[in-house]
Each structure stands twice: as structure tokens, then as C-alpha cells.
CSV table of C-alpha atoms in Angstrom, one decimal:
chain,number,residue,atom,x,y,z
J,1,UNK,CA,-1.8,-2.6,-3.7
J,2,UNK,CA,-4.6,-4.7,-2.0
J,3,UNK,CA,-7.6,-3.2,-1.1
J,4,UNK,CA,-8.3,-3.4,2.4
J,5,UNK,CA,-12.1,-2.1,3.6
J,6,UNK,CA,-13.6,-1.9,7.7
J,7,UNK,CA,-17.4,-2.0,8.8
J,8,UNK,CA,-18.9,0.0,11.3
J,9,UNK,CA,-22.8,0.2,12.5
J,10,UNK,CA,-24.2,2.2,15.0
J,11,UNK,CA,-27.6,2.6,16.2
J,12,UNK,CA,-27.6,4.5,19.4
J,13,UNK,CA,-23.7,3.7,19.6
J,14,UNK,CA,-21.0,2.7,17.3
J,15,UNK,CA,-19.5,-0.2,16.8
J,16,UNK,CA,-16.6,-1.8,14.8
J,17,UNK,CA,-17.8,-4.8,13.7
J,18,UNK,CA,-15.0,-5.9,11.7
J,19,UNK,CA,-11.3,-4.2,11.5
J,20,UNK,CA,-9.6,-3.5,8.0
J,21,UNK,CA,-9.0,-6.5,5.9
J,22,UNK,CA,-8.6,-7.6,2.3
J,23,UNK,CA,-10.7,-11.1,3.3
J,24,UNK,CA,-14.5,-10.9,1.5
J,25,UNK,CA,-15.2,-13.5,3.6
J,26,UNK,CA,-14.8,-11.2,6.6
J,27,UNK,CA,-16.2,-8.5,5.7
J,28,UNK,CA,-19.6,-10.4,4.2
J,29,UNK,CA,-19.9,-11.9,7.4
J,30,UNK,CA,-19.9,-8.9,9.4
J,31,UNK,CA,-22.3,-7.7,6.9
J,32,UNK,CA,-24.6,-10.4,7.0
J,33,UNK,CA,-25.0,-10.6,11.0
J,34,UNK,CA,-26.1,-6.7,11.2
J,35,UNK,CA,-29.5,-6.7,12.6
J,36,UNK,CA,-32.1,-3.2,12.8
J,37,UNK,CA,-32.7,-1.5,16.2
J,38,UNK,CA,-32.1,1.7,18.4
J,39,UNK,CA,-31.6,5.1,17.8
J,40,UNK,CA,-29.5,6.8,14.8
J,41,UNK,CA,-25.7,7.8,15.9
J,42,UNK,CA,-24.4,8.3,12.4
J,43,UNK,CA,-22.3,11.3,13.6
J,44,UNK,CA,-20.4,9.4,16.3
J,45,UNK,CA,-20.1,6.4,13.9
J,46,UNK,CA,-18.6,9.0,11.1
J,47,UNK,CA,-16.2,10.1,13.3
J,48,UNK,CA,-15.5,6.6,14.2
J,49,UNK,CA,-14.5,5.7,10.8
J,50,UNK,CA,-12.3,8.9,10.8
J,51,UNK,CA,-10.8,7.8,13.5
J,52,UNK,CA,-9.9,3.8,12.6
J,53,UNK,CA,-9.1,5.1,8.9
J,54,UNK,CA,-7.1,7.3,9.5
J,55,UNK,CA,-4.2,5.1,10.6
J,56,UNK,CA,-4.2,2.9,7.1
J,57,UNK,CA,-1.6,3.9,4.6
J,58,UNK,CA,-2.4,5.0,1.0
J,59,UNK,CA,-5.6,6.3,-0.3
J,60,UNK,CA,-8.2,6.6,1.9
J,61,UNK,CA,-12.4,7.0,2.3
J,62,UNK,CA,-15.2,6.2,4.3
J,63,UNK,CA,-18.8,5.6,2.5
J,64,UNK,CA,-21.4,6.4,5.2
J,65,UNK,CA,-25.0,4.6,4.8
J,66,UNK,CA,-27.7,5.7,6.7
J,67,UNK,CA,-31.8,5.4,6.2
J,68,UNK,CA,-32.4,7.2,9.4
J,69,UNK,CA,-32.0,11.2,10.9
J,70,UNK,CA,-29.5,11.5,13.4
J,71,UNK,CA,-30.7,11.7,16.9
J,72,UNK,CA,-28.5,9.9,19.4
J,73,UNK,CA,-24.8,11.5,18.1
J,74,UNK,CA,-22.5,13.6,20.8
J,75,UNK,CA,-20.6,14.8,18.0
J,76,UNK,CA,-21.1,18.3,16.1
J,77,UNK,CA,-22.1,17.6,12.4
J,78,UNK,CA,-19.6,20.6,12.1
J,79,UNK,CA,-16.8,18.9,13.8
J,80,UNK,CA,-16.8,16.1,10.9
J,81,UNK,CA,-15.9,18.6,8.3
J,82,UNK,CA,-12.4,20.1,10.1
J,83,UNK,CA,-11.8,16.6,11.4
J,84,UNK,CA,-11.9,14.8,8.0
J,85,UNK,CA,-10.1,17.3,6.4
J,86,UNK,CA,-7.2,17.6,8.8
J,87,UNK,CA,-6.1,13.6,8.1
J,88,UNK,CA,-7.8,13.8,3.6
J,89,UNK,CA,-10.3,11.7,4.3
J,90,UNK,CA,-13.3,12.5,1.8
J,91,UNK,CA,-17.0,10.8,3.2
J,92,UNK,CA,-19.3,10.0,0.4
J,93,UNK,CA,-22.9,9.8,2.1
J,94,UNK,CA,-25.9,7.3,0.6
J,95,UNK,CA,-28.9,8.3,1.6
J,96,UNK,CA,-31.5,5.3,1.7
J,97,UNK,CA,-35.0,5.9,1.9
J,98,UNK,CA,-33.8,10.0,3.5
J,99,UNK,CA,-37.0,12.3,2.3
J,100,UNK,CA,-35.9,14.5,-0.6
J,101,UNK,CA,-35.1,18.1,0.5
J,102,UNK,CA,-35.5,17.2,3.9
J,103,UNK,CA,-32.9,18.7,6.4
J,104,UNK,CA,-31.1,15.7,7.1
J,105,UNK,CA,-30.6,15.1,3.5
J,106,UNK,CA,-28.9,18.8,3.4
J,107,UNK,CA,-27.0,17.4,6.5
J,108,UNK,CA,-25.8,14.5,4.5
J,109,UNK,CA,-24.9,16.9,1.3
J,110,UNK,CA,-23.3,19.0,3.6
J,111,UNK,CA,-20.9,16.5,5.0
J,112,UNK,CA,-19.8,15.2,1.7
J,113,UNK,CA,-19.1,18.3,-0.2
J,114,UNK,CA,-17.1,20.1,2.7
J,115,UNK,CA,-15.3,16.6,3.0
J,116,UNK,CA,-14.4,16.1,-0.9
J,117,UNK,CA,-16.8,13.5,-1.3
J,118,UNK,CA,-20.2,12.8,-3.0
J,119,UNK,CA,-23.8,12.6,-1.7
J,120,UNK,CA,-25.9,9.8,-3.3
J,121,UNK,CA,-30.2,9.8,-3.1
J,122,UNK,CA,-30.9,6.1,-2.8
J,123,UNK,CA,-35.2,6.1,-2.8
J,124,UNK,CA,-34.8,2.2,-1.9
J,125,UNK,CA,-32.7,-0.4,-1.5
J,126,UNK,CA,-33.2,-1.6,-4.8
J,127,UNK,CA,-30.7,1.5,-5.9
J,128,UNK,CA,-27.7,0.5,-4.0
J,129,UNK,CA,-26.3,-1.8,-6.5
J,130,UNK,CA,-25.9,1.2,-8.9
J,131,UNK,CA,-24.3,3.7,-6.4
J,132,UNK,CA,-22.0,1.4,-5.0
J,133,UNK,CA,-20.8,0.7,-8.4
J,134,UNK,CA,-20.5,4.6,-9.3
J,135,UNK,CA,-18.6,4.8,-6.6
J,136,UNK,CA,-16.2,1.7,-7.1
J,137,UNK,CA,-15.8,3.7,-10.3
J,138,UNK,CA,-15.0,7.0,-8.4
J,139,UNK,CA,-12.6,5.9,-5.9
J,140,UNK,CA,-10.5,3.8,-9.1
J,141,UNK,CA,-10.0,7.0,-11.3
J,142,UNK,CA,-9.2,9.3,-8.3
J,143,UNK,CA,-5.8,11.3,-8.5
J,144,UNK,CA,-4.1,12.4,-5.9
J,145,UNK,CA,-2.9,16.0,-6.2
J,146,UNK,CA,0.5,17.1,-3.8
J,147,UNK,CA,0.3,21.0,-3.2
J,148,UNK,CA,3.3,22.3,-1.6
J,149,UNK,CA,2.6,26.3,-0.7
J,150,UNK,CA,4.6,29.2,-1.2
J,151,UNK,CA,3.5,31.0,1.9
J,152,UNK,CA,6.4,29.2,4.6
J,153,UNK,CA,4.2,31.0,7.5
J,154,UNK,CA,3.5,28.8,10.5
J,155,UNK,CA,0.8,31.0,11.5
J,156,UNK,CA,-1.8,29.1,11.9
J,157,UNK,CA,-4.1,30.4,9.5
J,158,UNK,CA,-6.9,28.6,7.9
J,159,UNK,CA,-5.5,28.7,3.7
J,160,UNK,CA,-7.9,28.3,0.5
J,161,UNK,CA,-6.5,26.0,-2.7
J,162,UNK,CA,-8.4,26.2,-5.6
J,163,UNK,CA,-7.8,23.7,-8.8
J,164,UNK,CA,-8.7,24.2,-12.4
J,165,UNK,CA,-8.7,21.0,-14.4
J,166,UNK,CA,-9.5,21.3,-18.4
J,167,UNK,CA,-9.7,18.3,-20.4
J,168,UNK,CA,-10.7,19.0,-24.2
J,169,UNK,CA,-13.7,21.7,-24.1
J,170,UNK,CA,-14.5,21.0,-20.2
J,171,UNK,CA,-13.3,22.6,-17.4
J,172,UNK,CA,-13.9,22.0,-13.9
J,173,UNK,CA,-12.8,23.6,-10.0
J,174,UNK,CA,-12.8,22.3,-6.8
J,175,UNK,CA,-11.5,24.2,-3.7
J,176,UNK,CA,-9.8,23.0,-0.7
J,177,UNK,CA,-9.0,24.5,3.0
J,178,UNK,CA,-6.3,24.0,5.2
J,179,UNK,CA,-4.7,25.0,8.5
J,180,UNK,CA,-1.1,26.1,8.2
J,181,UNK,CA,1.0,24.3,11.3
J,182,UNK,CA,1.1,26.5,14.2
J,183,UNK,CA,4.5,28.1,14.8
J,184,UNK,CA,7.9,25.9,15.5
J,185,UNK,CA,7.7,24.4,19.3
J,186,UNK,CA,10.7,23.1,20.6
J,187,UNK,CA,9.7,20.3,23.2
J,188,UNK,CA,11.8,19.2,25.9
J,189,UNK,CA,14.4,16.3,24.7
J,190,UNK,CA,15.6,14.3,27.7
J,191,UNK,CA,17.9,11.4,27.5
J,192,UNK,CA,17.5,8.8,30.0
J,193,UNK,CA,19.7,5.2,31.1
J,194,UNK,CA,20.0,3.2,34.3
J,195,UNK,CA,23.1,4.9,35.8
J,196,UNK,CA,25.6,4.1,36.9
J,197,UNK,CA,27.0,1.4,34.8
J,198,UNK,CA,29.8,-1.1,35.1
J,199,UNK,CA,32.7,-1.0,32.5
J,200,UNK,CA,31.7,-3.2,29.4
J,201,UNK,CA,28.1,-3.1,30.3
J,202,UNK,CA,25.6,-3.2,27.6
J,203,UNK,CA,22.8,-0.8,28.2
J,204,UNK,CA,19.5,1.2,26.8
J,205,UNK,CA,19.4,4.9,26.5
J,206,UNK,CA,16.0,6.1,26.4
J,207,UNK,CA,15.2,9.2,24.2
J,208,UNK,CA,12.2,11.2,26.0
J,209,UNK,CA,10.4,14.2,23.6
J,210,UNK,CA,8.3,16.6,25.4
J,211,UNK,CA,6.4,16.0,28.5
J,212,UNK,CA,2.8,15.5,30.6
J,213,UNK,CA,2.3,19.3,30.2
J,214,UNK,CA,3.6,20.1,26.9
J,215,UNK,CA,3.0,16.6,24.9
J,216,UNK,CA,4.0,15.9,21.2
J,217,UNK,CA,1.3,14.6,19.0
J,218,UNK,CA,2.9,15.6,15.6
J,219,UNK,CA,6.3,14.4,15.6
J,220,UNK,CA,7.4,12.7,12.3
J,221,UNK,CA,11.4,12.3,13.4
J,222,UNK,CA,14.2,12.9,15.5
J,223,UNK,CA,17.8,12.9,15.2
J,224,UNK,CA,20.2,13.0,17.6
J,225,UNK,CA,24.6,13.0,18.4
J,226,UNK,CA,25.7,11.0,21.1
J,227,UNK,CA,29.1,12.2,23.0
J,228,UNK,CA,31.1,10.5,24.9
J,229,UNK,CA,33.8,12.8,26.6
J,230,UNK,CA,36.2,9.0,27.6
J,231,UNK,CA,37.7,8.0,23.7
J,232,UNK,CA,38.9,5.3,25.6
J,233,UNK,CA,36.0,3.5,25.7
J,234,UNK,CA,33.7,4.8,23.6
């Protein structure tokens, strides 16, 4: 697989400054033309990255920088954590310059431990090198654990997972909540052509799921058995 990375800023908005690629070149240049000013919106730019991340295939993460306290964000620090989690998308946080035991910092630790990710103290820029390595390091020897549960209840419910790895004489636990899918909808299912039609006419059938009141967000398939009372023809 190639790795594909996206860049984001934000000072009292965000702003995607450069889409996912696999080009360096792309991504240094979006780098390179950031310039300091504004507020701090690194809520709304999290939730951003949530949101343009979320559609890439494969592993994903988001590695949130800021040197600053959030003060210009309309999104809930809380909101981050259910939000990440619903899509597996762990944030790890660098902190640059963030006062030690300050409670922005416990903001930032807060956001990457209830997300699966890590939070990194950077005093100065001088320490970035280092973390960003670590966490080249991190994301490379990452496994990706399937959990399929044994409770088939669509109710809803907000579920705990907890795994135990041991490796030789260590042993180490992480925990991990879900929400169960909310019990079995079925949406309207409305089929839909240009009628009528003339005999050997070639035509579209349109396959309509759910409606402006009762939409689908979710839907991963559909299948469907087309009649056709006339054998004659069809």
C-alpha cells in the first residue's frame, strides 16, 4: 500500500490546505506556505480531519499539532471522543511549547487516550524531529484487532471491550467502547422508470431507499428480484 497523508491548519477557522496524496512534493509545499496568525480552532480543525479521513480506505490517523489553547472552536472537546471512535480513528496530540500540567495539556491527553492515540510534550520545536519519528514508528507496528461480539442485540447500548496482550514476562490492557447499532429499520424501497414505454425500448429503472423524512445514512447493500408478469418479452 502507499501511504497517502492530508494537511489541515486552522487559526480561527480550518482549512484544508492540501487533500490526501502520496506526492512529498505536495504535501512540503503546503507545509512550507503556512504562515502564524489568529485565534486557536484546534477543535473544529480535529473534527475536520475526522471528517476528510474518514473516507480513505485502510488504516487510518490524524496527528494534531498545536502550540496554542483553544479558544475560537464551535465544537465540544467531548464530541471529538464519540466522533472519532464511531469511524477508528485514533488522534495522537503534540503539544509544542503547551505549559506542563496546564489544563489544555490535560485537554490534549484527554483527546488522545479516549481516541486510542498518544499525547506527546514537545517543550520546543527542536523536539519534533524525535516525536514524529516515535510516531512513524507507532503507526508501522500497529495491529489491527477484528472483534466480532457475542451479544446480537441491536439495542443501542454503549458496550466495553477490554484486551490483554502478553508477550514473554509483559502484559498489557487497553479498553475500547462502542455503540451497538440501533434496532433493524426497514426504509421505504421504491422503484422508479419513465413509464410508459414502447416495445423494445431500452430504459433505466431507478432504485430509491428511504426518504426526506426517514433518510438512510448507513446502508452498505441492497439486493433486489425484478418480475416481469409478460415471459414474452422479458
Amino acid at each position: 500500500l502507499v501511504d497517502k497523508a492530508a494537511m489541515i491548519s486552522f487559526n480561527d477557522v480550518s482549512a484544508v490546505n492540501q487533500v490526501f496524496t502520496n506526492q512529498k512534493s505536495l504535501l512540503l509545499n503546503a507545509i512550507n506556505n503556512l504562515t502564524a496568525s489568529g485565534m486557536t480552532a484546534a477543535w473544529d480543525a480535529t473534527k475536520d480531519g475526522i471528517d476528510h479521513t474518514a473516507t480513505q480506505l485502510n488504516r487510518k490517523a490524524i496527528i494534531l499539532l498545536s502550540d496554542g489553547i483553544d479558544n475560537r472552536s464551535n465544537t465540544p472537546l467531548t464530541s471529538l471522543f464519540s466522533y472519532a471512535n464511531s469511524v477508528s480513528i485514533p488522534v495522537f496530540v503534540i503539544g509544542l511549547g503547551i505549559s506542563n500540567g496546564s489544563d489544555f495539556e490535560q485537554d490534549l491527553k484527554q483527546l488522545a487516550s479516549a481516541t486510542g492515540g498518544r499525547y506527546y510534550a514537545a517543550p520546543s520545536s527542536a523536539d519534533l524531529m524525535e516525536i514524529y519519528q516515535l510516531l512513524t514508528n507507532q503507526l508501522q507496528h500497529q495491529y489491527k484487532i477484528t472483534y466480532t461480539s457475542c451479544n446480537p442485540s441491536k439495542d443501542g447500548s454503549t458496550r466495553n471491550v477490554q484486551i490483554t496482550c502478553t508477550y514473554d514476562n509483559w502484559t498489557g490492557q487497553k479498553s475500547k467502547t462502542y455503540q451497538a447499532p440501533q434496532g433493524a429499520v426497514t426504509p421505504n424501497l421504491a422503484v422508479v422508470c419513465a413509464s410508459p414505454q414502447s416495445a423494445g425500448n431500452r430504459f433505466w429503472v431507478e432504485i430509491q431507499v428511504g426518504s426526506a423524512g426517514t433518510p438512510v445514512t448507513d446502508l452498505f447493500g441492497i439486493a433486489f428480484e425484478l418480475t416481469y408478469t409478460n415471459t414474452q418479452y422479458l
